[in-house]
Every structure is written in C-alpha cells, then in structure tokens.
PDB file of C-alpha atoms and ligand atoms in Angstrom:
ATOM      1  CA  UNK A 806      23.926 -19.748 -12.216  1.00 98.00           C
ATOM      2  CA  UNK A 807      25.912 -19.485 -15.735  1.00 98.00           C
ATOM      3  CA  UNK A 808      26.845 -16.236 -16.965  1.00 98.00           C
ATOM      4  CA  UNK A 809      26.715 -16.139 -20.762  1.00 98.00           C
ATOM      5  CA  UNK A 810      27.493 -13.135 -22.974  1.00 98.00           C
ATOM      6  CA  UNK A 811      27.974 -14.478 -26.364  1.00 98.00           C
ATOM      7  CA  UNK A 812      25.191 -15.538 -28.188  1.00 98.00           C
ATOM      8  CA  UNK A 813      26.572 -19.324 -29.686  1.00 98.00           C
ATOM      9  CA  UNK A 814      28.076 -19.934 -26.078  1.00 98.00           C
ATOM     10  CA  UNK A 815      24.180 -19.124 -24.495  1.00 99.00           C
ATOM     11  CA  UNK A 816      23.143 -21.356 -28.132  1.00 98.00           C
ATOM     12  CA  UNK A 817      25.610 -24.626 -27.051  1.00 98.00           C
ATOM     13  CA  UNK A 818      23.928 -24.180 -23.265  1.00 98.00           C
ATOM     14  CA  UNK A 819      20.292 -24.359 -24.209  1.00 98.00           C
ATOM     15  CA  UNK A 820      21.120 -26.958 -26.912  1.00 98.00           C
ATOM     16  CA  UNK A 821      22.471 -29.066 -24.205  1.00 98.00           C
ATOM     17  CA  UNK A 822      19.850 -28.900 -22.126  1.00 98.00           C
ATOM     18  CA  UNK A 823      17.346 -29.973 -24.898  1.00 98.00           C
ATOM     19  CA  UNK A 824      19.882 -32.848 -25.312  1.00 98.00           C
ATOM     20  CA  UNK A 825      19.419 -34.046 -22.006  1.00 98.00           C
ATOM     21  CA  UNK A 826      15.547 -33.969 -22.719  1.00 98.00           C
ATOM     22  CA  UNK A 827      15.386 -30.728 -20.468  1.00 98.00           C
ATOM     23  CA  UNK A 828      12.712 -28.277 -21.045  1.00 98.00           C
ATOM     24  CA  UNK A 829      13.799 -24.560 -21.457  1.00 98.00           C
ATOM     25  CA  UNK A 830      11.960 -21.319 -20.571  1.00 99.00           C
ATOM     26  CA  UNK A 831      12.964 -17.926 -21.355  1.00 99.00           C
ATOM     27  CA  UNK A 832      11.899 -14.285 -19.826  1.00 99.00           C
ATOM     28  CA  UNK A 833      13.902 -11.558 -21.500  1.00 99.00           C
ATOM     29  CA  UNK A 834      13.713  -8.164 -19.889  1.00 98.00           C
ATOM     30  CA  UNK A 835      15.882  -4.578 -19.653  1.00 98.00           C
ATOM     31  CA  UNK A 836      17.166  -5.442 -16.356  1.00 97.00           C
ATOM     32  CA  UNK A 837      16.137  -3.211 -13.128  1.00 96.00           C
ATOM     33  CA  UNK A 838      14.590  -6.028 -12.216  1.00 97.00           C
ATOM     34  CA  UNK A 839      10.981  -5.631 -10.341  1.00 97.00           C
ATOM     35  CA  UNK A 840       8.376  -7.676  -8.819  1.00 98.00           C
ATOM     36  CA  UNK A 841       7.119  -7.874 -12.074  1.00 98.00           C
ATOM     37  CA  UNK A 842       9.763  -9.593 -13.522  1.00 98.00           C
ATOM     38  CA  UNK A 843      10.062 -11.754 -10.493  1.00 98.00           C
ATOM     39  CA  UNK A 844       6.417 -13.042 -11.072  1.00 98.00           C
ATOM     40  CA  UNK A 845       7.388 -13.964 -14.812  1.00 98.00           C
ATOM     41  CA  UNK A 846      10.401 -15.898 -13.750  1.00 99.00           C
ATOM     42  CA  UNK A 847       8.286 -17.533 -10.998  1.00 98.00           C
ATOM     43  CA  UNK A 848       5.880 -19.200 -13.727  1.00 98.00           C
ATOM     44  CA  UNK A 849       8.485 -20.389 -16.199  1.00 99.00           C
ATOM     45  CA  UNK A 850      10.512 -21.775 -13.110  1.00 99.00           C
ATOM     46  CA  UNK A 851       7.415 -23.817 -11.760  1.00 98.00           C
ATOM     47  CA  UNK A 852       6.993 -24.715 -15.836  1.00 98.00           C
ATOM     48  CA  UNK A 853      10.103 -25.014 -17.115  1.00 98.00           C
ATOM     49  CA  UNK A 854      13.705 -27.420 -16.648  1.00 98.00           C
ATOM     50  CA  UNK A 855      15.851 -24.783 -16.991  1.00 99.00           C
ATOM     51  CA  UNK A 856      15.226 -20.883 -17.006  1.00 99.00           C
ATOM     52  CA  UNK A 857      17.355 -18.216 -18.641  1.00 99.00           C
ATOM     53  CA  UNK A 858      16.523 -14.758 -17.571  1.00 99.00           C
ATOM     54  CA  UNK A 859      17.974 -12.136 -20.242  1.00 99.00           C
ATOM     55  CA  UNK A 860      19.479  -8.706 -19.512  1.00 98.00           C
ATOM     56  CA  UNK A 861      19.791  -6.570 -22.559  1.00 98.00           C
ATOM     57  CA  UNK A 862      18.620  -2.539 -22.803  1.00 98.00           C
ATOM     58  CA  UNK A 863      17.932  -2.479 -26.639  1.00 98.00           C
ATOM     59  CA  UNK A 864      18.650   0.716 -28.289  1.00 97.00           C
ATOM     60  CA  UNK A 865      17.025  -0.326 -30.477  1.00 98.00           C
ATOM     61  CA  UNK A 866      13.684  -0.029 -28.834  1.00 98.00           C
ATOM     62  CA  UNK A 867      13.670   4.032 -27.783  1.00 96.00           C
ATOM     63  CA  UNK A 868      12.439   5.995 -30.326  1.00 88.00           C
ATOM     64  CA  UNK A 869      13.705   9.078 -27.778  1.00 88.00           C
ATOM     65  CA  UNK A 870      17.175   8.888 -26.668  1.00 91.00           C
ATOM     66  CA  UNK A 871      16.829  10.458 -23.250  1.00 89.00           C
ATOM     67  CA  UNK A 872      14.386   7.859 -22.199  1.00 89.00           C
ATOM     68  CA  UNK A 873      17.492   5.174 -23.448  1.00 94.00           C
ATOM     69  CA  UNK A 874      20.234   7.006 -21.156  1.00 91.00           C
ATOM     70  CA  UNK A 875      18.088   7.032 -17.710  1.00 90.00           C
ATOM     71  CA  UNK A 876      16.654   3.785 -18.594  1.00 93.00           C
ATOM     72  CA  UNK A 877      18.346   2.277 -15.100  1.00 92.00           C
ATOM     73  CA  UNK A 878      21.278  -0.084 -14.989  1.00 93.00           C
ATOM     74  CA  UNK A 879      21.521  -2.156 -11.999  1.00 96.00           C
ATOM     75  CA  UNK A 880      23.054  -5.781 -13.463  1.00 97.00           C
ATOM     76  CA  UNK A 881      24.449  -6.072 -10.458  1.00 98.00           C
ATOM     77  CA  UNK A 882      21.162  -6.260  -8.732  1.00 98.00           C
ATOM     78  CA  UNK A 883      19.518  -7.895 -11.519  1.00 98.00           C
ATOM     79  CA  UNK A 884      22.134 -10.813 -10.783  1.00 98.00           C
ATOM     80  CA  UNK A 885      21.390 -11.589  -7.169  1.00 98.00           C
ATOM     81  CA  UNK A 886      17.823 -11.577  -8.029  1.00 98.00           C
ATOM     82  CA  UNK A 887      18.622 -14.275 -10.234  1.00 98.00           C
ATOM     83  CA  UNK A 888      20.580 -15.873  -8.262  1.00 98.00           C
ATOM     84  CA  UNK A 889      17.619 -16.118  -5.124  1.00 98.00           C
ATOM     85  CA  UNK A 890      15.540 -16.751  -7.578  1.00 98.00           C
ATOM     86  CA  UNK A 891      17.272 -19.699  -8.601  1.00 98.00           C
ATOM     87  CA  UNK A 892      17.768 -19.261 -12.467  1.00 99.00           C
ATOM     88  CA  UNK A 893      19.840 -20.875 -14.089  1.00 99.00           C
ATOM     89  CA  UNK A 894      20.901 -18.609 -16.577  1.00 99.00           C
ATOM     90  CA  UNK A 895      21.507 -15.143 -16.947  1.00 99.00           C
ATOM     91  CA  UNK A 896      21.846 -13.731 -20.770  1.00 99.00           C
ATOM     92  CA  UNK A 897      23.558 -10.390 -20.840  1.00 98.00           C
ATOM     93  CA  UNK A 898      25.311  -9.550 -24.051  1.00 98.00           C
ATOM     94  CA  UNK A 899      26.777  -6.368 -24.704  1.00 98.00           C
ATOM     95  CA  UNK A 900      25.132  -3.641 -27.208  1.00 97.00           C
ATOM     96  CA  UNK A 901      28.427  -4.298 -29.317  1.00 98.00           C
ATOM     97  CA  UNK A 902      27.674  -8.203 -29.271  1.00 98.00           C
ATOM     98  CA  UNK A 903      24.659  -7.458 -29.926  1.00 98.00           C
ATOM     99  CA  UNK A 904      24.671  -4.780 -32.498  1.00 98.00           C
ATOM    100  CA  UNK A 905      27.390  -4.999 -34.091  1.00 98.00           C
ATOM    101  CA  UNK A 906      29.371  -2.569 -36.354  1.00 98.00           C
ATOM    102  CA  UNK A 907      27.602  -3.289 -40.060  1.00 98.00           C
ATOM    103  CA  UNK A 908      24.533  -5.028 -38.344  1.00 98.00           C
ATOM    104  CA  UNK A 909      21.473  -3.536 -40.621  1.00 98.00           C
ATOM    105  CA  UNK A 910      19.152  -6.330 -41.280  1.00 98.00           C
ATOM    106  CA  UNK A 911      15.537  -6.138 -38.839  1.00 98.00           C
ATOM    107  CA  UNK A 912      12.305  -7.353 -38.111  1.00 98.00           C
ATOM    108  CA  UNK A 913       9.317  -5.558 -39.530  1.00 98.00           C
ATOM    109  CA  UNK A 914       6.258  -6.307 -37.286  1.00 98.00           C
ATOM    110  CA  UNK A 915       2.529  -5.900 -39.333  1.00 98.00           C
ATOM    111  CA  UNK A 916      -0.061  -3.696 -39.331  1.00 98.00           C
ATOM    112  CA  UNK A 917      -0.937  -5.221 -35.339  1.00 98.00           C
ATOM    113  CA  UNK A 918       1.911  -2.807 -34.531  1.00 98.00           C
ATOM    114  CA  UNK A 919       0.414   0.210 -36.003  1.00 98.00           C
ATOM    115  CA  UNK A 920      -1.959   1.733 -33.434  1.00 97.00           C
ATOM    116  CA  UNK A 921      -1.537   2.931 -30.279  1.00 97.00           C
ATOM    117  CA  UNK A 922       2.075   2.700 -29.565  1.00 98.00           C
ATOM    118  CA  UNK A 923       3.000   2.186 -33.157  1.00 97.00           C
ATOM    119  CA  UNK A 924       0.772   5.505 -33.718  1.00 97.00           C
ATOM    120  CA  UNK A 925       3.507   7.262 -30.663  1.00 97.00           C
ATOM    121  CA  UNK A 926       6.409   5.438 -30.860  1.00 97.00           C
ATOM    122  CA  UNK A 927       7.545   4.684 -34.371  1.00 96.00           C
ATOM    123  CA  UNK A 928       9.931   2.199 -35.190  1.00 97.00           C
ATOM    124  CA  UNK A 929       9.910   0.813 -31.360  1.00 98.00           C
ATOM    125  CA  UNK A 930       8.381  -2.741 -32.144  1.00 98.00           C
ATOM    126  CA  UNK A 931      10.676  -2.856 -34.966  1.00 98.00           C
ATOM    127  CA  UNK A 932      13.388  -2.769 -32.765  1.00 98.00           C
ATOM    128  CA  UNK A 933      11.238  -5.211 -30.120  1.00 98.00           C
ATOM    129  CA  UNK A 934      10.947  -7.839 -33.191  1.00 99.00           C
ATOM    130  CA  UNK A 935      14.615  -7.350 -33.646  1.00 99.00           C
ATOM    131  CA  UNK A 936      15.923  -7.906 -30.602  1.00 99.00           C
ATOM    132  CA  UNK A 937      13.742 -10.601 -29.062  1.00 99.00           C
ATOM    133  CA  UNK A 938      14.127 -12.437 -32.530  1.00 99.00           C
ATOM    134  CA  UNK A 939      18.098 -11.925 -31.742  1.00 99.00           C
ATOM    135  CA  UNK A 940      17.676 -13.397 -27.802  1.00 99.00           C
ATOM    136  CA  UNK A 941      15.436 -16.162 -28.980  1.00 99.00           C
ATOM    137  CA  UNK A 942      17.857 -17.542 -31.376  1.00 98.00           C
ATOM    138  CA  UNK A 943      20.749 -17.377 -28.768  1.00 98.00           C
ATOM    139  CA  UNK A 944      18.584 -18.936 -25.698  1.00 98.00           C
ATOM    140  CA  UNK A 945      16.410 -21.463 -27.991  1.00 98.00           C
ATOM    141  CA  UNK A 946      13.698 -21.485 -25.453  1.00 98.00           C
ATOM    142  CA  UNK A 947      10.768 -23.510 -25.925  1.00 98.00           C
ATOM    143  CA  UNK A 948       8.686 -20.992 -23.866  1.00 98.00           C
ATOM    144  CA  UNK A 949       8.884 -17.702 -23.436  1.00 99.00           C
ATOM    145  CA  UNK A 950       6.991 -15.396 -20.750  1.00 99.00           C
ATOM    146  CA  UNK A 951       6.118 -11.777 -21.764  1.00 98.00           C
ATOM    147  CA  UNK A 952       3.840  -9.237 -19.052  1.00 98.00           C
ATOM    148  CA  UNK A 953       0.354  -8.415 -19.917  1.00 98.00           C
ATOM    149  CA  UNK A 954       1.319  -4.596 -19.221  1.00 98.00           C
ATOM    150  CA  UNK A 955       2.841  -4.270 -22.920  1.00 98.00           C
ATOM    151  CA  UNK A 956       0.361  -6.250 -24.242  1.00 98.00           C
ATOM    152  CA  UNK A 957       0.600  -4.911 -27.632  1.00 98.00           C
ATOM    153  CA  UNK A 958       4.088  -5.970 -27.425  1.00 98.00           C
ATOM    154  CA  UNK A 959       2.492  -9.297 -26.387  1.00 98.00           C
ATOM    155  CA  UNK A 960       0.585  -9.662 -29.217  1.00 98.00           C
ATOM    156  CA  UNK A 961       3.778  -8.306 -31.492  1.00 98.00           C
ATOM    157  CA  UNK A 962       5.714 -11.274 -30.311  1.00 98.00           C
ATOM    158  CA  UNK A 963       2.501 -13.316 -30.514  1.00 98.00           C
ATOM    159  CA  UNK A 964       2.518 -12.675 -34.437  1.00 98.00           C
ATOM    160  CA  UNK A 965       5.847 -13.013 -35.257  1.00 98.00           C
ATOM    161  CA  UNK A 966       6.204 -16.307 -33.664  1.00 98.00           C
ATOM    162  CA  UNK A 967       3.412 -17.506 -35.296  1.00 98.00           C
ATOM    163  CA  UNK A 968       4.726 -15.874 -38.615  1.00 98.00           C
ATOM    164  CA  UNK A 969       7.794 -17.300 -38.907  1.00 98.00           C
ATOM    165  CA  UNK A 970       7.706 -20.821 -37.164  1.00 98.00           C
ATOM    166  CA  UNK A 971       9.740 -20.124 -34.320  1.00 98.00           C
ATOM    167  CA  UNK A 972       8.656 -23.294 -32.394  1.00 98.00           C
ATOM    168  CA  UNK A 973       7.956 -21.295 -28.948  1.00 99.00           C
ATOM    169  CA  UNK A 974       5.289 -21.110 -26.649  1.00 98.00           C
ATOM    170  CA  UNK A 975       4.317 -17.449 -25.680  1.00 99.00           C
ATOM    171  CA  UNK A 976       3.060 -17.308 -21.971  1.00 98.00           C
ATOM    172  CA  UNK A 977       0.894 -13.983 -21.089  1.00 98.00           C
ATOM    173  CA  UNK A 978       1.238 -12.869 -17.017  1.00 98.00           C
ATOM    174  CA  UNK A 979      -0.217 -10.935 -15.262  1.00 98.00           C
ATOM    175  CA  UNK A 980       0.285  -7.467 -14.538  1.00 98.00           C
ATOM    176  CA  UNK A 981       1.567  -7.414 -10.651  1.00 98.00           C
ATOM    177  CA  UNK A 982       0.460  -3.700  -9.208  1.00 98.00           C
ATOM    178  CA  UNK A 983       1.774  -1.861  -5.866  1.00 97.00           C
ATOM    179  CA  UNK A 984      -1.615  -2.080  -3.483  1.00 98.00           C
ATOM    180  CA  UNK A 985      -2.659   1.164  -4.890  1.00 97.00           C
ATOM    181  CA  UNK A 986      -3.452  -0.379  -8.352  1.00 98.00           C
ATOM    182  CA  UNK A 987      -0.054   1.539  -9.811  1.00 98.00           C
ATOM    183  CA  UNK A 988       1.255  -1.585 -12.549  1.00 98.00           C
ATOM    184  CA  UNK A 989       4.943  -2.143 -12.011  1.00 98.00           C
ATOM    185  CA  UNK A 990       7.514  -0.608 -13.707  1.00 96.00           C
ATOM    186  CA  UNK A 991      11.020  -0.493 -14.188  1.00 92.00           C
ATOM    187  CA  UNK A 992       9.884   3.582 -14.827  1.00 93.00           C
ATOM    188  CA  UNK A 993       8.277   4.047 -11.841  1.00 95.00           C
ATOM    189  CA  UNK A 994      11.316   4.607 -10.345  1.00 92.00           C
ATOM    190  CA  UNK A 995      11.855   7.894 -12.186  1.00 93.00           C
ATOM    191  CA  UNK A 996       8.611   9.108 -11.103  1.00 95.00           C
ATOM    192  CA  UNK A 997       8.603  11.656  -7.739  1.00 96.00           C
ATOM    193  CA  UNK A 998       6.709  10.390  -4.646  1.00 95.00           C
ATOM    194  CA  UNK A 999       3.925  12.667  -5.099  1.00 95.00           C
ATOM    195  CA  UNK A1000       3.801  11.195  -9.180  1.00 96.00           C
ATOM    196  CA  UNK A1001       3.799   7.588  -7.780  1.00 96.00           C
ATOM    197  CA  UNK A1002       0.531   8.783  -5.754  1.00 95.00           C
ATOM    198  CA  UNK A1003      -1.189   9.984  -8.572  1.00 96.00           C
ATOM    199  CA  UNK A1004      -0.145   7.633 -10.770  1.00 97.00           C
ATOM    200  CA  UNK A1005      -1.867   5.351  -9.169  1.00 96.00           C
ATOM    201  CA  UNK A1006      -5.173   7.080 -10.770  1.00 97.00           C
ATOM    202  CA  UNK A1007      -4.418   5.326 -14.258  1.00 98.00           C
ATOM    203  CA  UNK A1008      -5.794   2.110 -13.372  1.00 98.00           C
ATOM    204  CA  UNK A1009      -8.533   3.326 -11.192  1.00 98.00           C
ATOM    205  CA  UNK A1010      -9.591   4.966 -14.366  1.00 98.00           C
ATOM    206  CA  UNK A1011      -9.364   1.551 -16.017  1.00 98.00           C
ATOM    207  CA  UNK A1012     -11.179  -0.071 -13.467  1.00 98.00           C
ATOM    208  CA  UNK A1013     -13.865   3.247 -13.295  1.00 98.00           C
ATOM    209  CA  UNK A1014     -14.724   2.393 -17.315  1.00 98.00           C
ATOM    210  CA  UNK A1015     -14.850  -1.521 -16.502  1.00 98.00           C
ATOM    211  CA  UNK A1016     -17.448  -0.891 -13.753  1.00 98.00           C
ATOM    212  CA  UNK A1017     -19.427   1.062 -16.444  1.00 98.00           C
ATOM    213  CA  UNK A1018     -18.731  -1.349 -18.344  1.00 98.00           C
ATOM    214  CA  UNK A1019     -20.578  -4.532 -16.118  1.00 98.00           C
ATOM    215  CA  UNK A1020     -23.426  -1.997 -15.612  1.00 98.00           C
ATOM    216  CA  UNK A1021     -23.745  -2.465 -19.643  1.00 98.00           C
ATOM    217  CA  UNK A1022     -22.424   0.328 -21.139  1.00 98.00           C
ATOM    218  CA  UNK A1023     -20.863  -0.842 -24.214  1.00 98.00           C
ATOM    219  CA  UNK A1024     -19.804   2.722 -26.275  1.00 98.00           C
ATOM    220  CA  UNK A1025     -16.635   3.472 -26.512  1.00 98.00           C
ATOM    221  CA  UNK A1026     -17.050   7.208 -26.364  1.00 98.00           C
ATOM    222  CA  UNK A1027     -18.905   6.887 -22.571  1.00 98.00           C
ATOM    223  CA  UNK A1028     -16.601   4.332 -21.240  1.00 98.00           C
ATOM    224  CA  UNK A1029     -13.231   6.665 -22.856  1.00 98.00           C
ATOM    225  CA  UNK A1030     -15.525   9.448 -21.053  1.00 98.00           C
ATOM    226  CA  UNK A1031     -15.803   7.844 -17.257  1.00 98.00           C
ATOM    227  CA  UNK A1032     -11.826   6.887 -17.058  1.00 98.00           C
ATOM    228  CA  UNK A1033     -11.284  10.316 -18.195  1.00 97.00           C
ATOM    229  CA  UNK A1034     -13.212  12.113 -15.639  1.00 97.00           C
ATOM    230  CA  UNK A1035     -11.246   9.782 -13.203  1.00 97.00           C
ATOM    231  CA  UNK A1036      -7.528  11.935 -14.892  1.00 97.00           C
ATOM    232  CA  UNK A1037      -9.074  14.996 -14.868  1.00 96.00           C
ATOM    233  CA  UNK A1038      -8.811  14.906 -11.262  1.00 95.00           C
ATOM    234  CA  UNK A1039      -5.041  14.623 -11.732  1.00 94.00           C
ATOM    235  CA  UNK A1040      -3.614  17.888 -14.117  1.00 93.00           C
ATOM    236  CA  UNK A1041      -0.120  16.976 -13.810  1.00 91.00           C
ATOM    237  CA  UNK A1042      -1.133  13.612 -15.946  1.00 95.00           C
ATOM    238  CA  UNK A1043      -0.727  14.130 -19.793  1.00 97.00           C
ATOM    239  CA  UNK A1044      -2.760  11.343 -21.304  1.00 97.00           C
ATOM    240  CA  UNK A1045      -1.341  10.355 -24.731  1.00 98.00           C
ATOM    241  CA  UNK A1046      -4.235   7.462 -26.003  1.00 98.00           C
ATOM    242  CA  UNK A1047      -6.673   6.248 -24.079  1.00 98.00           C
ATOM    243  CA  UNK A1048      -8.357   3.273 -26.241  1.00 98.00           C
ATOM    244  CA  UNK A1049     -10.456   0.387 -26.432  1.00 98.00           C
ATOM    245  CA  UNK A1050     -10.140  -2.036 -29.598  1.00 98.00           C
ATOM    246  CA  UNK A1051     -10.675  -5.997 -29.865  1.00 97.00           C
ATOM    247  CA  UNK A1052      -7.560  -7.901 -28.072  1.00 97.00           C
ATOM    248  CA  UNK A1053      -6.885  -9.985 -31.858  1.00 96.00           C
ATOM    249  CA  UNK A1054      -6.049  -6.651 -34.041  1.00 96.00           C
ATOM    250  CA  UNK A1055      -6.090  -3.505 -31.666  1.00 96.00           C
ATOM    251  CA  UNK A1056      -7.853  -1.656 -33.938  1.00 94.00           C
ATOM    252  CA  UNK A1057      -9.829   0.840 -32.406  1.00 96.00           C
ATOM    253  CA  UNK A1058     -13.712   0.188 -31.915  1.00 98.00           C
ATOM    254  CA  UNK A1059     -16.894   2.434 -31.656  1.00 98.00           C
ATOM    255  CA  UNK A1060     -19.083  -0.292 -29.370  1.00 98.00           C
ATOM    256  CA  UNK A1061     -17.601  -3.465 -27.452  1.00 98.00           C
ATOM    257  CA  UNK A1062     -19.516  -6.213 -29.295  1.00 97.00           C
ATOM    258  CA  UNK A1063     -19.075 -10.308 -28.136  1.00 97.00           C
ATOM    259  CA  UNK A1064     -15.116 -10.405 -29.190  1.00 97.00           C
ATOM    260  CA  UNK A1065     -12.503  -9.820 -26.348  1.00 97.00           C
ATOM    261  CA  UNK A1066     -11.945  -6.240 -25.374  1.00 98.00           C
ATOM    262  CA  UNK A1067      -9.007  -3.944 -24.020  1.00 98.00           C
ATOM    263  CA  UNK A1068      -8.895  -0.837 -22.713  1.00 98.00           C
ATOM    264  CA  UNK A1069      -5.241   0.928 -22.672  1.00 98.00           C
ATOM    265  CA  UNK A1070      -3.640   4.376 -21.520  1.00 98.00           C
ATOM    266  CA  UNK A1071      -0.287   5.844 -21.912  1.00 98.00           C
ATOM    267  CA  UNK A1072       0.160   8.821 -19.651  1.00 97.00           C
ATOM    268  CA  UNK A1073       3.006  11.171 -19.266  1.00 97.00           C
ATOM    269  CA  UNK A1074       4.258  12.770 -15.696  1.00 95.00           C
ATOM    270  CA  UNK A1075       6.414  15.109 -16.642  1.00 93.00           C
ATOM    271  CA  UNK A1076       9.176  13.041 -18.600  1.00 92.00           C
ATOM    272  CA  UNK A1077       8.312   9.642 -17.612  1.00 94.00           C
ATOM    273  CA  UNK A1078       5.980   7.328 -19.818  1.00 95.00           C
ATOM    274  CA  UNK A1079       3.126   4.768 -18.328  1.00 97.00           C
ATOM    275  CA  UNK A1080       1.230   2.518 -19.789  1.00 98.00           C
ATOM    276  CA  UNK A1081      -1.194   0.441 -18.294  1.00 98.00           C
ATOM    277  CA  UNK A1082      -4.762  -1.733 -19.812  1.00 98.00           C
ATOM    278  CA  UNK A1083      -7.785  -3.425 -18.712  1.00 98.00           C
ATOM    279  CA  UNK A1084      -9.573  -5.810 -20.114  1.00 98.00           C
ATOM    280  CA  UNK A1085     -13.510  -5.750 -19.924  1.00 98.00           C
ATOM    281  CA  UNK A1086     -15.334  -8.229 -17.775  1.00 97.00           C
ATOM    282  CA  UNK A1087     -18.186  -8.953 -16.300  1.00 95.00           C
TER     283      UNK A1087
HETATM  284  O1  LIG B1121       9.498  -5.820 -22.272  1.00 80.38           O
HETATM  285  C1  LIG B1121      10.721  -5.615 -22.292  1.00 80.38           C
HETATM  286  O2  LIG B1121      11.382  -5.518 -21.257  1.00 80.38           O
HETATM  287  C2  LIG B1121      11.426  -5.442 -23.642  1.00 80.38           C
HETATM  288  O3  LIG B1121      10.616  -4.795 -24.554  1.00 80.38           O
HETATM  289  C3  LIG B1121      11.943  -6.772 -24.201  1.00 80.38           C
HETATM  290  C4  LIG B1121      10.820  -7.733 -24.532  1.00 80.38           C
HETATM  291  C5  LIG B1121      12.902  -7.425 -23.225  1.00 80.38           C
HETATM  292  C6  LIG B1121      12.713  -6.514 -25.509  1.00 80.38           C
HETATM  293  O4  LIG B1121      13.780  -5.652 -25.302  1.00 80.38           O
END
C-alpha cells in the first residue's frame, strides 16, 4: 500500500492510474477506523481499480474545540486496516500540509446546509466543503463513497459536486449498526458502557416513528411524538433535533406527502454527540 502525504505526490498517483485506464475510488474519513468505514471501503474495492482511503481530522470541521482534541488518533491502526483490507492507498496529510500558514480561501455550502446541523453546528459543512474539496483534488477519484449516517453531509457533498463539475460519482452506504441498532461511530467510543446501552434507544425511536409510520400516520408532530416517548425512557439522553423533512432540501415538513422522507436525531450523553436517521418506508 503507498503512503502519500503531499497532495501533488497523491495527484501524480491517481493520475497514473487513470493513465493506465484504471478506475479510482475514494473514501475519505477522520481515521479511528470502524466497521463502518470498513463497509465503505468494501464497496469501492468490489467497484473500483484502485482505492485510496484518506486519513485527515479537519479542524476545520469542529465548531467546539474539545470535541477536535478527543476526536481519537489511532493512524497506526487505521493503517493495518488498510493494509488487510487491501487498499491501495492511504492519504494522510498533515494539518500544516493541509492548512497551511496564509490558507483563507473556503467552500460555502447553500441553503441545503442550513437546517438541522447547520441550525447546531455553524460553520461545520463549511469546513466539510473545504476539506473534501481539498482531498478530492489531491486523490482525483472518479467515485467517492460517503455513509448514510451524515446524510446531510451526503447531500452537502451531493450539491457541491454537482455545483461545480467535479466529474465524481457520489456513492451513499449504508449505515452498519452494533446488533442493538446503535449506528457506528468513531464517537461511540467516548461513550461509557452503560451510554452505549442506552444509546442504543436512538434508533429504536427511529424505527418506533417508522412503524407508525407503515400503520399510516403521516404528521409530523405524532410521528416526532412516538420516537420521543421511546427517549423519554432514557433521561440521561439530551435530544438536540429530532426532524423529519423531504431527503432533496431537508427542510422541515408538517405531513410526509409522496416525496422521499427522513427522519433524523442528534442526541447528547453527557459530552458526546450522536446522530443517527431513518428513512420512512413501507
Ligand atoms: O465523514 C467524515 O468522516 C468527515 O466529515 C469527512 C467527510 C472525512 C470530511 O472530513
């Protein structure tokens, strides 16, 4: 597996391998690499030539600076996965390579990026534009592969690709959850055992209003209602949105009409931040 940490020697790489009519695939990530990631670099493997994993914590990102110091660093680990996995590259610049002293110029995402985690973390998909914007142009993929878990993020990267002509295919997978239901996360690590247990409740909350939801309830308000009676049961949850708005502009809606429909949560337990979605089907 190459090792690159500059972005025109990743650049020369991927332009080689499009030279030798090989197709590329990118999954960038923060590194603590989980069985999440795994599943995204299993799908561009089985659909791409060549893969190139990237490893890059982005300041950038965090609009609260304690959640940026115990994000965990483990690019050691992250590099054997790799490795078994059977990348073939691994991306992993450092903040100064990547920001740079005098760096100022950024990506502003549209109004797409205004709710829900726009609404409670400002600035962070400016810095999510930024820096994917920054690890496409070094890796040149012609796919990428993003988790359905951030899937306003998703539909952030969605835009901007579309936006601006980037040329890249944007692949949506899966969430992969423990047995429980809980959605992997490179945060869940943070949380006690006890919060892992309960945190488990977030999607059965999802999955409480989508069962309401096949029965024909269609309000907003009642299905908000039966995934909240599912976190009351759990007090040391702080729930910071719970919403449902139409998966093309996440704009909050009153009644779930024919359009595709989402469901999300973030959730605090105690400093650590979930987020998790559902979206309605029969
Ligand atoms: O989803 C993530 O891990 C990050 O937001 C991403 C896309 C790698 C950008 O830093």
């Amino acid at each position: 597996m190459k090792i690159f940490v500059q972005p025109d020697e990743m650049r020369d790489w991927s332009r080689q391998q499009r030279a030798n009519g090989l197709s590329t695939g990118c999954v960038p990530t923060m590194g603590a690499l989980h069985e999440g990631h795994v599943s995204l670099i299993e799908v561009a493997l089985r659909d791409c030539d060549r893969v190139i994993v990237t490893v890059f914590v982005n300041s950038l990102q965090f609009n609260n600076p304690d959640d940026y110091f115990n994000y965990p660093q483990l690019m050691d680990a992250d590099t054997q996965i790799c490795r078994d996995l059977g990348v073939d590259a691994l991306y992993c610049p450092s903040p100064q390579t990547m920001y740079p002293s005098g760096f100022e110029t950024h990506v502003l995402p549209g109004p797409i990026s205004f709710p829900l985690e726009g609404v409670c973390r400002p600035d962070h998909f400016t810095g999510v534009a930024t820096v994917v914007t920054k690890l496409f142009n070094a890796t040149q993929p012609d796919r990428a592969y993003f988790g359905l878990k951030d899937i306003q993020q998703l539909a952030v990267i969605e835009r901007m690709v579309t936006d601006f002509d980037l040329g890249i295919k944007i692949i949506s997978v899966p969430t992969v959850r423990q047995p429980d239901g809980l959605a992997l996360s490179s945060r869940n690590d943070r949380l006690t055992s006890d919060q892992k247990d309960k945190a488990s409740m977030i999607y059965r909350g999802l999955q409480a209003a989508n069962e309401s939801f096949k029965n024909g309830e269609r309000m907003s308000s009642a299905l908000k209602s039966i995934a909240n009676e599912v976190y009351a049961k759990i007090p040391e949850a702080r729930i910071e949105y719970i919403e449902i708005f139409e998966a093309h502009n996440f704009i909050p809606i009153a009644e779930i009409g024919v359009n595709r429909s989402i469901m999300a949560v973030a959730v605090w337990f105690g400093d650590v931040r979930l987020i998790d979605n559902i979206e309605f089907a029969m």
